[in-house]
Tab-separated table of C-alpha atoms and ligand atoms in Angstrom:
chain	number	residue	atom	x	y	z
A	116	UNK	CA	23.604	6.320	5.656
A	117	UNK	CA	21.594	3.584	7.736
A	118	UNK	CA	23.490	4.774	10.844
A	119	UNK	CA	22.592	2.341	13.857
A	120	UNK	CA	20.249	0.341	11.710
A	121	UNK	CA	21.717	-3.149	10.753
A	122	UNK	CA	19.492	-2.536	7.341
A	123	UNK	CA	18.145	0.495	5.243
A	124	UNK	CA	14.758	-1.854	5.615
A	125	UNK	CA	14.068	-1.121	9.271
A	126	UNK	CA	15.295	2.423	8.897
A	127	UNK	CA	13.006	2.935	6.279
A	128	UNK	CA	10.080	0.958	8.222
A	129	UNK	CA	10.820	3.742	11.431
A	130	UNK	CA	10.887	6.606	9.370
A	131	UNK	CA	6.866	6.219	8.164
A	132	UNK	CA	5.494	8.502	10.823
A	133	UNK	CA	7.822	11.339	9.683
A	134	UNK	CA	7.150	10.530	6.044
A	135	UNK	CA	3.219	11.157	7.017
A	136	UNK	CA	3.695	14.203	8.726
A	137	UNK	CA	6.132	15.607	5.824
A	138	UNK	CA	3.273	15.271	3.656
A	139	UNK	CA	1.048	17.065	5.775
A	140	UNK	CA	3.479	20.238	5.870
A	141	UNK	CA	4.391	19.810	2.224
A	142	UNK	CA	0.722	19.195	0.531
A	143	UNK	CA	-1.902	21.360	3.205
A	144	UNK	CA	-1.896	24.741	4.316
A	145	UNK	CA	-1.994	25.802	8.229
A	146	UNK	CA	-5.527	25.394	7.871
A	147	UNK	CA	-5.651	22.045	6.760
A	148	UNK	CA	-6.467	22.490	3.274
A	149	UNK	CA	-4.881	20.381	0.409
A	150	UNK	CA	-2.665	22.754	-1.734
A	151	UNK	CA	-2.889	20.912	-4.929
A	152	UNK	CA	-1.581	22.468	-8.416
A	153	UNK	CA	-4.784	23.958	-9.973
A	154	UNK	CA	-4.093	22.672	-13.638
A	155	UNK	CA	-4.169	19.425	-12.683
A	156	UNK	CA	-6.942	19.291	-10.090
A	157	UNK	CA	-9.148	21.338	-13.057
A	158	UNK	CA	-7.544	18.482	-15.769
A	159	UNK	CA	-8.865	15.855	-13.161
A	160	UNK	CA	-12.381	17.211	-12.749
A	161	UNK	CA	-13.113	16.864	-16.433
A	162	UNK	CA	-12.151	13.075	-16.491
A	163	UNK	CA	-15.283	10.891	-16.150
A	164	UNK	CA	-12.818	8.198	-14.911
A	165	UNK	CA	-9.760	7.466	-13.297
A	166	UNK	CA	-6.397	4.936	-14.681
A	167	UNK	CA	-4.578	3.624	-11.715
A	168	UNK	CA	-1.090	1.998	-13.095
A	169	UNK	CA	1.889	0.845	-11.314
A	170	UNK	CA	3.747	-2.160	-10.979
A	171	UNK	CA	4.582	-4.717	-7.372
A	172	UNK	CA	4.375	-2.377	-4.523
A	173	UNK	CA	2.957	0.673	-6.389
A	174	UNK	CA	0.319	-1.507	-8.004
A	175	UNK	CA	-0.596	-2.430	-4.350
A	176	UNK	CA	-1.045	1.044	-3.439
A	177	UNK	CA	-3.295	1.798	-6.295
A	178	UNK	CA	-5.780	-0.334	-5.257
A	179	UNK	CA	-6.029	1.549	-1.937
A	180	UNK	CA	-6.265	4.876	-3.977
A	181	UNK	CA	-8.942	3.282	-5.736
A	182	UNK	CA	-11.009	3.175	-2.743
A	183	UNK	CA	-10.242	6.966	-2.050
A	184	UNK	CA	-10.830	8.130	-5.032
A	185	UNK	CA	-14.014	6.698	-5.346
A	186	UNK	CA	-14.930	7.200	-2.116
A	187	UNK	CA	-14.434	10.806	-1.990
A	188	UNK	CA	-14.377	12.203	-5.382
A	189	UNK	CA	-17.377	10.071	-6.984
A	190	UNK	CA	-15.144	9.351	-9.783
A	191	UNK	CA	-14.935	5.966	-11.247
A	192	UNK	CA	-11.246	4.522	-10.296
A	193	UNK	CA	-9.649	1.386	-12.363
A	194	UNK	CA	-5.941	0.058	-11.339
A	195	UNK	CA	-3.833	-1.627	-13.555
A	196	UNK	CA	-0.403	-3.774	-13.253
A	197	UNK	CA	1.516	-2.109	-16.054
A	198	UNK	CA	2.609	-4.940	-17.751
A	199	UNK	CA	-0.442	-6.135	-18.491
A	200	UNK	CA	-2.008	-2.600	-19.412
A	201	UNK	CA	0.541	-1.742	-21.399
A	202	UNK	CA	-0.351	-5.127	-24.528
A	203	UNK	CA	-3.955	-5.580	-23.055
A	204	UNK	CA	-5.336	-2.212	-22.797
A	205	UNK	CA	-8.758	-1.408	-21.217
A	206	UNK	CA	-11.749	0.365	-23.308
A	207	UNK	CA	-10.839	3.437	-22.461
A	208	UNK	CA	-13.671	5.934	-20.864
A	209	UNK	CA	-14.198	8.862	-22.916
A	210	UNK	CA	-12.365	11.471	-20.577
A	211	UNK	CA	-9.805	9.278	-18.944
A	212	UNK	CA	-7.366	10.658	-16.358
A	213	UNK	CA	-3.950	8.550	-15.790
A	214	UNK	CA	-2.086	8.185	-12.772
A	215	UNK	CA	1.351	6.427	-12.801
A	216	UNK	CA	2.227	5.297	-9.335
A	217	UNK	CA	6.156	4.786	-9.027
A	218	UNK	CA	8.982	5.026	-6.608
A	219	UNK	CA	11.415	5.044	-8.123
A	220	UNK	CA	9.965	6.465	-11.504
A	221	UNK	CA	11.780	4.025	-13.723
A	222	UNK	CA	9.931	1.036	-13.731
A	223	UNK	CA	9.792	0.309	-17.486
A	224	UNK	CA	6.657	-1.449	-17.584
A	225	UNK	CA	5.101	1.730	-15.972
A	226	UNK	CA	6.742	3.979	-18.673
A	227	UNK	CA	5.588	1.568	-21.864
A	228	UNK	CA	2.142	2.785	-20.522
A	229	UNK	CA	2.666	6.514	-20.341
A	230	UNK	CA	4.173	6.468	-23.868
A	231	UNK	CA	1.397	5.104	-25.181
A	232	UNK	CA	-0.934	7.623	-22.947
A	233	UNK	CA	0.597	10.598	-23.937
A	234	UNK	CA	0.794	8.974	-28.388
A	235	UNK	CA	-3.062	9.044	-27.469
A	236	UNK	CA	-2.916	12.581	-26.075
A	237	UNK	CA	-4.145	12.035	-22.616
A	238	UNK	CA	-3.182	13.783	-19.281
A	239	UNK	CA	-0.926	12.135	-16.902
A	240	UNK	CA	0.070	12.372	-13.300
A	241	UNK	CA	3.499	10.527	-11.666
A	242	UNK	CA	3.440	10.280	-8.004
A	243	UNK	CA	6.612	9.246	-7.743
A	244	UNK	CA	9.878	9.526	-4.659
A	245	UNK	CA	12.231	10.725	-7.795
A	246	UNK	CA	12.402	13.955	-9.250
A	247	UNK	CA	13.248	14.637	-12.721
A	248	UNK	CA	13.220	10.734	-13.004
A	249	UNK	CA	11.840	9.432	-16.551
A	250	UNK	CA	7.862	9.431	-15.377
A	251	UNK	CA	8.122	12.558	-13.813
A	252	UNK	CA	9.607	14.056	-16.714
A	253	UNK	CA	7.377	12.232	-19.718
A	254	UNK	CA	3.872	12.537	-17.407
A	255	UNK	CA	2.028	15.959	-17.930
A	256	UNK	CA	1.935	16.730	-13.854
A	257	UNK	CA	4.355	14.960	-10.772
A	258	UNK	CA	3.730	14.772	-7.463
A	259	UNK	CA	6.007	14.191	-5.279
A	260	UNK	CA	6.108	11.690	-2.674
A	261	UNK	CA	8.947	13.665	-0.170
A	262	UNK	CA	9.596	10.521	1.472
A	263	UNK	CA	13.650	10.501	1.003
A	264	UNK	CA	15.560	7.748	-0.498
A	265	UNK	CA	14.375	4.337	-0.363
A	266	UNK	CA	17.430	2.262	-0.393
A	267	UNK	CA	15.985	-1.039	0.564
A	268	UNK	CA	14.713	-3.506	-1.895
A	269	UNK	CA	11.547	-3.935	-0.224
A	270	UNK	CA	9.415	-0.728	-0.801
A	271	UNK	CA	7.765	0.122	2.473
A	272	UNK	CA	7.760	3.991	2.798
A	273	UNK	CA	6.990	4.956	-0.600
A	274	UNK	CA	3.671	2.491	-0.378
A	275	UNK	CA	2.905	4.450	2.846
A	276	UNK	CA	3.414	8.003	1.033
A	277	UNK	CA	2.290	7.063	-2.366
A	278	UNK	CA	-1.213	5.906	-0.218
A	279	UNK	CA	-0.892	9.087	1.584
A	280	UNK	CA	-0.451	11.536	-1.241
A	281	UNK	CA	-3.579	9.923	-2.727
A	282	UNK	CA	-6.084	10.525	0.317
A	283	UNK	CA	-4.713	14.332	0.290
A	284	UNK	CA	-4.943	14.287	-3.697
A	285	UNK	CA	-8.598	12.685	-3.462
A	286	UNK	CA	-10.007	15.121	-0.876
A	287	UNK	CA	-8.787	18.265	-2.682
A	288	UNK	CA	-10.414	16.863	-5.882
A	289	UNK	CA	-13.497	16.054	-4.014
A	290	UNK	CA	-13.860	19.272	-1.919
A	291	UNK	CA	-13.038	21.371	-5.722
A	292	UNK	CA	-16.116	18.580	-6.709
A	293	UNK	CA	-17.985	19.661	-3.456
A	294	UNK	CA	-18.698	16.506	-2.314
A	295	UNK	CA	-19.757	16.260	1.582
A	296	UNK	CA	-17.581	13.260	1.971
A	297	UNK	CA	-14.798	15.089	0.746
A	298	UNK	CA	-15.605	17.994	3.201
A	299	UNK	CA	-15.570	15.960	5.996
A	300	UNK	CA	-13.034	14.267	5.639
A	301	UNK	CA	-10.549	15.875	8.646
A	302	UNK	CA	-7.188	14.693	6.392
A	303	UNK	CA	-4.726	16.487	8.445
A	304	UNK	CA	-6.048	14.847	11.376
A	305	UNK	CA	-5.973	11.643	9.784
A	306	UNK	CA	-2.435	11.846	9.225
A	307	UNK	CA	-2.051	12.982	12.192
A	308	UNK	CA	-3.410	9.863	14.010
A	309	UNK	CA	-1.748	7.938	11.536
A	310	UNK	CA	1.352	9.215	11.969
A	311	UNK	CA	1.065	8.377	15.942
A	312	UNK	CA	-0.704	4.894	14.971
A	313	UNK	CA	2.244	4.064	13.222
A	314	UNK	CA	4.532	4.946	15.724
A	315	UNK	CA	3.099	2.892	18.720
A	316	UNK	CA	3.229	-0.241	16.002
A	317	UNK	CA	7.416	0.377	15.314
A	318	UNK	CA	7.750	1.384	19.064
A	319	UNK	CA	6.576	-2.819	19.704
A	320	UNK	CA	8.681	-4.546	17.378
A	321	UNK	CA	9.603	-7.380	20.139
A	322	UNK	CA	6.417	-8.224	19.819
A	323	UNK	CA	6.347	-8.565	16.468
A	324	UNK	CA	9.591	-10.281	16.645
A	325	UNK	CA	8.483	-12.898	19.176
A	326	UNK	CA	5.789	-13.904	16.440
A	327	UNK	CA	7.708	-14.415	13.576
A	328	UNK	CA	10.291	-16.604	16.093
A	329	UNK	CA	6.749	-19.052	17.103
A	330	UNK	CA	5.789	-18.944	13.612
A	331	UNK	CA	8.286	-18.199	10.890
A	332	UNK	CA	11.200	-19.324	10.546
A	333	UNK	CA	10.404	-22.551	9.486
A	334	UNK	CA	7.099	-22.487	7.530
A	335	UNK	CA	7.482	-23.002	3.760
A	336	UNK	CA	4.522	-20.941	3.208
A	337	UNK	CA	1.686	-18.370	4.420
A	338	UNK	CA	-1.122	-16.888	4.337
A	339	UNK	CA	-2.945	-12.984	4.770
A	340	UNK	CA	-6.280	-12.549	4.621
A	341	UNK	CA	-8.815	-9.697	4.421
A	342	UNK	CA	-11.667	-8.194	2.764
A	343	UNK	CA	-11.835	-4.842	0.560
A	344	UNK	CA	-9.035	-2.806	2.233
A	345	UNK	CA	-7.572	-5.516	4.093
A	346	UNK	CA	-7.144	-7.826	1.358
A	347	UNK	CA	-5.480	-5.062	-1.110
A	348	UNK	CA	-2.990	-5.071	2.215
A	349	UNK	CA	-3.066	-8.957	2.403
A	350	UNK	CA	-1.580	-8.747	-1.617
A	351	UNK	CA	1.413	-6.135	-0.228
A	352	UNK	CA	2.006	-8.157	3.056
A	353	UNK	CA	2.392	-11.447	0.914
A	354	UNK	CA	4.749	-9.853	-1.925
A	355	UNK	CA	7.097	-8.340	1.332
A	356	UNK	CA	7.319	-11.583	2.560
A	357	UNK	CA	7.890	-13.332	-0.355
A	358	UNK	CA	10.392	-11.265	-1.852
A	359	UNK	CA	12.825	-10.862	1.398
A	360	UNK	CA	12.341	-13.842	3.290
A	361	UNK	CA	11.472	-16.477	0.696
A	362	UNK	CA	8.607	-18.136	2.020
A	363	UNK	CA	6.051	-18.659	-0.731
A	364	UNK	CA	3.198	-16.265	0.604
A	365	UNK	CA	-0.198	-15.419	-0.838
A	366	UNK	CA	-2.388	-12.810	-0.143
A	367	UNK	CA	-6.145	-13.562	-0.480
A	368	UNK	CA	-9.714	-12.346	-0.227
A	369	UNK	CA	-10.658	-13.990	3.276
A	370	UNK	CA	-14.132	-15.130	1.340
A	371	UNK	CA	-12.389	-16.992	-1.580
A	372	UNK	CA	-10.450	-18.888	0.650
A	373	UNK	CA	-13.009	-21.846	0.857
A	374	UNK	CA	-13.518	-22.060	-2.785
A	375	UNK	CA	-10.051	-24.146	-2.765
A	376	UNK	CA	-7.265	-22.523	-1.544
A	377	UNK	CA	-8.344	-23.895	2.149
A	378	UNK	CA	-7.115	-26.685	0.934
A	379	UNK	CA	-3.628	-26.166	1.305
A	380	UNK	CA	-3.721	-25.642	4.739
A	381	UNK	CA	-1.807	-28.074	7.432
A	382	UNK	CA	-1.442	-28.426	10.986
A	383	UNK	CA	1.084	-25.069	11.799
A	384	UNK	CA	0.618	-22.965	8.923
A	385	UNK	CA	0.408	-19.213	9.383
A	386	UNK	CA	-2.892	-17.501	8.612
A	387	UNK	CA	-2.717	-13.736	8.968
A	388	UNK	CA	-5.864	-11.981	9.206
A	389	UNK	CA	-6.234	-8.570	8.728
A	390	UNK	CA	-9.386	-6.490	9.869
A	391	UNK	CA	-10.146	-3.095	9.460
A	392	UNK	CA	-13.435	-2.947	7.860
A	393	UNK	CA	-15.995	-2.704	10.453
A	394	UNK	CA	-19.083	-4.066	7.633
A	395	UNK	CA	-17.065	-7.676	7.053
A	396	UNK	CA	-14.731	-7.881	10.414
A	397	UNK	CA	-16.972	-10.589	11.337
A	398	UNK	CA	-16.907	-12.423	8.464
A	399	UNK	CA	-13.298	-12.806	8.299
A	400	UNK	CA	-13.514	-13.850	11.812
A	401	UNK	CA	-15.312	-16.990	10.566
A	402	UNK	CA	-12.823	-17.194	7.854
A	403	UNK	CA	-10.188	-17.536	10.438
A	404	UNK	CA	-12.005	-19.716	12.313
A	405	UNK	CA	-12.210	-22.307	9.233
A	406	UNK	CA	-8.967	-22.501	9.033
A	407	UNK	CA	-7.838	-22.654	12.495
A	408	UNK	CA	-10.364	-25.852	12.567
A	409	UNK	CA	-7.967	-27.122	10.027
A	410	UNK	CA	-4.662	-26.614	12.244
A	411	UNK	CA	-3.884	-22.966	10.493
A	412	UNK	CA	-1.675	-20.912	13.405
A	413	UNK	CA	-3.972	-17.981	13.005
A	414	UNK	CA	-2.439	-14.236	13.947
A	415	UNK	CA	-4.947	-11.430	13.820
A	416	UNK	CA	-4.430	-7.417	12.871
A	417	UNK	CA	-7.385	-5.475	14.155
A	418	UNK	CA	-8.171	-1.862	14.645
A	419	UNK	CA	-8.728	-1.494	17.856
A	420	UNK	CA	-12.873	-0.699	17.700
A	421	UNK	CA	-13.067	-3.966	16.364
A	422	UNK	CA	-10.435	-6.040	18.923
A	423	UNK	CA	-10.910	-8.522	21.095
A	424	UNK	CA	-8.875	-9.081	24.275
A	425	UNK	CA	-6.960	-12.695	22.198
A	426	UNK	CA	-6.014	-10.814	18.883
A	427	UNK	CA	-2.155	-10.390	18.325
A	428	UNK	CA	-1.208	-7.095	17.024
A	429	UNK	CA	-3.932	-3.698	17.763
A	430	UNK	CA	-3.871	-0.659	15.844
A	431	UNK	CA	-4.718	2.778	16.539
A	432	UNK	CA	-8.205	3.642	15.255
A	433	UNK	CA	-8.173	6.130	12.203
A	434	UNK	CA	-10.839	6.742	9.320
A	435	UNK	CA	-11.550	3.420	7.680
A	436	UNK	CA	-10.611	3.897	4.507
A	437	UNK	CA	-7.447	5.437	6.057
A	438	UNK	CA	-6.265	2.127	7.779
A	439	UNK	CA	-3.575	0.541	5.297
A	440	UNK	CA	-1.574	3.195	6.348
A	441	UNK	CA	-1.298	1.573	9.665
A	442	UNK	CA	-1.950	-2.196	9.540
A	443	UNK	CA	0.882	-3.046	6.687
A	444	UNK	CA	3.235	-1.911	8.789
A	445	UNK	CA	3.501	-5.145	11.480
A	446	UNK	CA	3.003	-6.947	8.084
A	447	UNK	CA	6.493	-4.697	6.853
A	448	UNK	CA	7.851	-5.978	10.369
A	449	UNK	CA	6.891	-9.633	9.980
A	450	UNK	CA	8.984	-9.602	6.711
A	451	UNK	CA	11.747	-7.885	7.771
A	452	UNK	CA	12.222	-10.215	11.054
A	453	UNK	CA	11.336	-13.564	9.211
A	454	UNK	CA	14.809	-11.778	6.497
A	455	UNK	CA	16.932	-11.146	9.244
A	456	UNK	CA	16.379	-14.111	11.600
A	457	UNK	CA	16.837	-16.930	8.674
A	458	UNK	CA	20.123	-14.768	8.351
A	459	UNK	CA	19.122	-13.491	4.661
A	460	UNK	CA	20.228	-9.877	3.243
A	461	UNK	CA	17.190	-7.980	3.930
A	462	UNK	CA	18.223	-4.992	1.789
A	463	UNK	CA	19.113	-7.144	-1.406
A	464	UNK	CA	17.165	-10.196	-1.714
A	465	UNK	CA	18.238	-12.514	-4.532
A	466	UNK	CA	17.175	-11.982	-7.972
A	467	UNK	CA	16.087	-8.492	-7.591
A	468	UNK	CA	17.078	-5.048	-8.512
A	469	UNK	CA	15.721	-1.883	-6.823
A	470	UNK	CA	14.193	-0.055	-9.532
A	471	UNK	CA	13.044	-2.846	-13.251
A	472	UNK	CA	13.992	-1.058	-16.173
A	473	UNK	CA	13.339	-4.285	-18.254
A	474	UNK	CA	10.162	-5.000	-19.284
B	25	M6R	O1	9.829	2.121	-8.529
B	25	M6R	P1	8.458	1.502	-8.686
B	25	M6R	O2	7.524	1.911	-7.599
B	25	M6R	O3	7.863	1.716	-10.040
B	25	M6R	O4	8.723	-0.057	-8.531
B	25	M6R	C1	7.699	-0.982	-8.733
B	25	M6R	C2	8.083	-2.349	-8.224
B	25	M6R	O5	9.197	-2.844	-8.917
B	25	M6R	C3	8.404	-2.335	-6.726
B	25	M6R	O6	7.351	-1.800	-5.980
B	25	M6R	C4	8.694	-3.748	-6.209
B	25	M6R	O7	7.525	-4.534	-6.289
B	25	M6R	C5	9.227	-3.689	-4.777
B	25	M6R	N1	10.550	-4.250	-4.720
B	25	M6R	C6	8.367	-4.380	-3.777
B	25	M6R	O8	8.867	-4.266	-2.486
């Protein structure tokens, strides 16, 4: 039931900081610690390398949990679209470990994978919103991602949870690992200041609003930049554009932009830039700045250690490698407005289904 909501989308968009701190309960004890099943965190420890694989939105989240893994386990992390794992498979690392990132648990390219993990004999994880769904049931471990149903085409929540579930998944394998990043990373505090972070960003939608009516509604295309973090976000803020509000959106690495794609841009066109990441916030700065020279309508996301008093949307400082949690969400908002303002049906965009079971 969407109650007051006009759409499931903005429902589900609002209900992020309860999703994070449902997780918290859920996954750590009163102490903070992750409570993790101890089969799979001891099946995890023996792989000498992590398998990422998920498909749109999920795929986007793997390449955050990438970061986290690596980051605090020491473990080297791939991620993989599943369509092109499944018929171009990777050389495989001796001990692999697989995790299947999936909403809805469904998504038949994600399953053509796993059947061809578990033929091979390896060990699986689904972090997935469905239970008993077909990944949850054919994977050797599930995770759940507790974040209630997502009705709405356009995944937002689940990305949130399925990023979330990875940072509390990550530390507990680092801390069994003892790594010091691991131990020091405070990850019920993060969630904590994400959950808040979150909030003050859905508690200033007018802002948001007001941006999309200077910018939006009649641009054929845009563009989101970042670096590392910020560009895995740029990829998720581009496909939630694209897919409910039809303007043709790409997400790019804010340093490949010159090589040729700064071509395309025009007096008006909306360049998003999205900083985070204190080591290259300056750099996509100049990025910005090059395309501003070129007429690009520039609108920055910053973290607020790293804003200045002209950028457009601030966020709530957290752990860096924490940050996606918080800065997709304007970019959730700048879709959803862009949907409902054109007068489109946010909730079922054209041509899609909620869960592929095609390959
Ligand atoms: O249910 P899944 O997470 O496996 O779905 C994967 C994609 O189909 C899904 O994330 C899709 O990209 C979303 N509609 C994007 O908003």
């Amino acid at each position: 039931d969407k109650g007051t909501y006009p759409f499931y989308m903005l429902k589900e968009i609002d209900e992020q900081p309860n999703v994070m701190r449902r997780l918290a309960q859920v996954y750590l004890s009163e102490t903070g610690a992750p409570v993790v099943n101890d089969a799979l965190l001891a099946s995890m420890k023996k792989a000498d390398r992590i398998y990422i694989v998920g498909a749109g939105t999920s795929y986007h989240a793997g390449l955050v949990g990438k970061r986290l893994f690596e980051n605090l386990t020491q473990t080297p992390t791939e991620v993989h679209i599943s369509s092109e794992f499944a018929y171009e498979q990777p050389i495989l690392s001796e001990k692999p470990f697989f995790i299947f990132l999936s909403q809805s648990g469904e998504t038949a390219d994600s399953r053509e994978v796993l059947v061809n993990v578990n033929a091979a004999g390896h060990e699986s994880l689904t972090i997935t919103n469905v239970q008993n769904s077909t990944l949850s049931r054919e994977a050797t471990y599930t995770m759940l991602l507790h974040a209630g149903p997502e009705i709405a085409v356009a995944s937002t929540k689940a990305y949130t949870a399925q990023i979330a579930l990875q940072a509390i998944l990550a530390k507990a394998l680092g801390e069994a690992d003892k790594q010091i990043v691991a131990q020091r990373f405070d990850i019920r505090q993060q969630l904590g200041l994400v959950a808040t972070g979150i909030q003050a960003i859905v508690d200033e939608k007018d802002k948001i609003e007001a941006l999309v009516k200077q910018s939006f509604l009649k641009t054929p295309n845009a563009f989101y930049i970042g670096r590392g973090l910020d560009w895995g976000v740029s990829l998720e803020a581009a496909l939630k554009l694209k897919e409910i509000s039809y303007v043709q959106a790409e997400g790019f690495a804010s340093g490949e932009l010159k090589h040729g794609t700064i071509a395309l841009i025009e007096e008006g066109t909306p360049v998003i830039g999205i900083i985070t990441q204190s080591k290259t916030a300056g750099l996509t700065r100049s990025n910005l700045q090059e395309t501003m020279a070129r007429g690009a309508k520039i609108i920055t996301i910053v973290s607020e250690n790293l804003a200045k008093d002209s950028d457009d949307i601030v966020l709530a400082d957290v752990d860096e490698l924490m940050t996606p949690l918080i800065s997709v969400v304007p970019t959730q908002l700048l879709a959803y407005y862009t949907s409902l303002l054109k007068g489109l049906d946010v909730d079922r965009p054209r041509n899609l289904a909620k869960s592929v079971t095609v390959e």
